[in-house]
Short mmCIF file of C-alpha atoms in Angstrom, two decimals:
data_model
loop_
_atom_site.label_atom_id
_atom_site.label_comp_id
_atom_site.label_asym_id
_atom_site.label_seq_id
_atom_site.Cartn_x
_atom_site.Cartn_y
_atom_site.Cartn_z
CA MET D 1 82.20 120.01 142.54
CA ASN D 2 82.37 120.38 138.54
CA LYS D 3 81.77 123.39 136.86
CA SER D 4 80.68 123.87 132.70
CA PHE D 5 81.06 126.51 130.51
CA ARG D 6 80.09 126.66 126.73
CA GLY D 7 79.19 128.82 124.36
CA MET D 8 80.32 130.03 120.46
CA LEU D 9 82.99 131.32 119.18
CA ALA D 10 83.58 133.11 115.73
CA ASP D 11 85.86 132.46 113.00
CA GLY D 12 88.95 134.67 114.97
CA GLU D 13 87.24 134.99 117.92
CA LYS D 14 88.56 134.49 121.92
CA ASP D 15 87.25 134.87 124.96
CA THR D 16 87.88 134.79 128.57
CA ILE D 17 86.95 132.46 130.69
CA ARG D 18 86.02 133.93 134.45
CA LEU D 19 87.73 131.87 137.39
CA SER D 20 90.36 134.15 139.49
CA THR D 21 89.14 134.56 142.84
CA ASN D 22 90.10 137.10 145.59
CA ASN D 23 92.26 134.40 147.16
CA GLY D 24 93.14 131.91 144.57
CA LEU D 25 92.15 128.72 146.64
CA THR D 26 90.42 127.33 143.66
CA GLY D 27 91.77 125.76 141.48
CA TYR D 28 90.68 123.83 138.24
CA LYS D 29 91.14 120.91 136.25
CA ILE D 30 90.09 119.95 132.72
CA VAL D 31 87.50 117.18 133.13
CA LYS D 32 85.64 117.32 129.40
CA PHE D 33 87.08 119.88 125.90
CA THR D 34 84.78 119.10 123.40
CA ILE D 35 83.28 121.10 119.97
CA ILE D 36 80.47 121.51 117.45
CA SER D 37 80.12 123.41 114.51
CA GLU D 38 77.27 125.66 114.53
CA LEU D 39 76.36 123.98 110.69
CA PRO D 40 77.48 119.98 111.36
CA GLY D 41 77.20 118.09 108.09
CA THR D 42 75.49 121.12 105.45
CA THR D 43 79.12 123.28 105.40
CA SER D 44 83.59 122.66 104.83
CA TYR D 45 85.06 123.45 108.45
CA GLU D 46 88.29 122.88 109.75
CA SER D 47 87.73 124.10 113.28
CA VAL D 48 90.75 124.47 116.25
CA VAL D 49 89.83 125.39 118.96
CA LYS D 50 92.40 125.80 121.99
CA LEU D 51 92.56 126.76 125.89
CA PHE D 52 94.77 128.92 127.24
CA THR D 53 96.14 129.81 130.71
CA LEU D 54 97.82 133.32 129.48
CA ASP D 55 95.72 135.92 126.83
CA PRO D 56 97.25 134.84 123.25
CA ALA D 57 98.56 137.23 121.14
CA ALA D 58 97.04 135.97 118.07
CA VAL D 59 94.01 133.93 117.35
CA THR D 60 95.83 131.02 114.79
CA GLN D 61 95.50 127.44 113.44
CA ASN D 62 99.18 126.82 115.12
CA ILE D 63 99.61 123.79 117.80
CA ASP D 64 103.04 124.24 119.50
CA PHE D 65 102.75 121.82 122.07
CA ASP D 66 106.15 123.64 123.99
CA ASP D 67 104.02 127.05 124.89
CA GLY D 68 103.70 126.38 128.20
CA SER D 69 100.10 128.37 128.08
CA LEU D 70 98.53 125.52 126.03
CA LEU D 71 95.85 123.64 128.18
CA ALA D 72 93.86 122.14 125.60
CA VAL D 73 93.00 121.57 121.75
CA ALA D 74 90.32 120.03 120.09
CA TYR D 75 90.18 120.10 116.07
CA ILE D 76 86.97 119.16 114.19
CA GLU D 77 86.81 119.48 110.32
CA ASN D 78 83.83 118.70 107.56
CA ARG D 79 84.55 118.52 103.78
CA ASN D 80 80.98 118.49 102.53
CA GLN D 81 81.57 117.91 99.15
CA ASP D 82 83.33 114.49 99.94
CA ASP D 83 80.12 113.76 101.73
CA HIS D 84 81.74 111.60 104.62
CA GLY D 85 80.20 113.71 107.36
CA ALA D 86 82.16 115.81 110.65
CA ASN D 87 85.33 114.24 112.07
CA GLU D 88 87.16 115.08 114.89
CA ALA D 89 90.70 114.13 114.39
CA VAL D 90 92.24 115.39 117.56
CA ARG D 91 91.36 116.16 121.09
CA VAL D 92 94.23 116.85 123.53
CA ILE D 93 93.69 117.65 127.23
CA ASN D 94 96.40 118.55 129.61
CA ASP D 95 95.25 116.94 132.26
CA ASN D 96 97.50 116.94 135.24
CA THR D 97 97.35 120.72 134.68
CA ILE D 98 95.71 122.47 137.69
CA PHE D 99 95.12 126.34 137.40
CA ASN D 100 93.52 129.52 139.56
CA GLN D 101 92.96 132.10 137.18
CA ASP D 102 91.12 133.17 134.04
CA ILE D 103 91.95 130.86 131.30
CA PHE D 104 91.39 132.09 127.30
CA ILE D 105 89.62 129.95 124.26
CA THR D 106 90.14 130.79 121.06
CA HIS D 107 89.11 129.68 117.20
CA PHE D 108 90.33 129.35 113.71
CA ASP D 109 88.57 127.93 111.07
CA ALA D 110 91.08 126.81 108.48
CA HIS D 111 88.50 126.18 105.60
CA SER D 112 86.32 128.90 105.47
CA SER D 113 84.00 131.07 108.25
CA THR D 114 82.22 128.82 110.13
CA ASN D 115 81.06 129.91 113.73
CA CYS D 116 81.83 126.81 116.67
CA ASN D 117 80.60 125.78 119.61
CA TYR D 118 82.44 124.34 122.82
CA TYR D 119 81.82 122.54 125.86
CA LEU D 120 84.01 122.71 129.01
CA GLU D 121 83.72 121.09 132.36
CA LEU D 122 86.22 121.44 135.21
CA GLU D 123 86.69 119.64 138.31
CA GLN D 124 86.84 122.27 140.74
CA ILE D 125 89.59 121.63 143.52
CA ARG D 126 90.50 123.34 146.97
CA LEU D 127 93.92 124.52 146.99
CA ASP D 128 96.05 125.11 150.10
CA LEU D 129 98.20 128.44 150.16
CA SER D 130 101.17 126.87 149.18
CA GLU D 131 99.50 125.19 146.31
CA ALA D 132 97.11 128.65 145.40
CA THR D 133 101.05 130.35 145.54
CA VAL D 134 102.56 128.16 143.00
CA ALA D 135 99.19 127.21 140.50
CA THR D 136 99.54 131.55 140.23
CA LEU D 137 102.80 132.06 139.99
CA LYS D 138 102.92 129.31 136.93
CA ASP D 139 99.29 130.69 136.10
CA MET D 140 101.57 133.95 135.14
CA ARG D 141 105.13 132.84 134.00
CA GLY D 142 103.07 130.62 131.15
CA ARG D 143 103.57 127.20 132.93
CA GLU D 144 107.18 127.68 132.00
#
């Protein structure tokens, strides 16, 4: 079974996607992650939206694949004055990662302060007790 989440984030905003359960026996894996500006084609923007297993200390545009808590990143830009429209340049998902705790989503606009919409689809996976323990410990330690 898949669960989907959608929402809009302001520039510099982060939000929590509640996934944790009492027993931790439900895991999740990212199936789809996409973003679109609140004002596509009408204004210039450079949006970076990231998903984390740990609550990030700050919302930035920096992308660091050495960060063990980074699950996925999407980047979209539009240069209204260049008349070339929106261009989704990068979308990277760590599709082998299974998590069973809350995840965090951030948005940073490097060009303006345009809001950005996101759509996230997660596959639910039934975990046995040892898988749940491993997933929980990885989430707590930041996937080290």
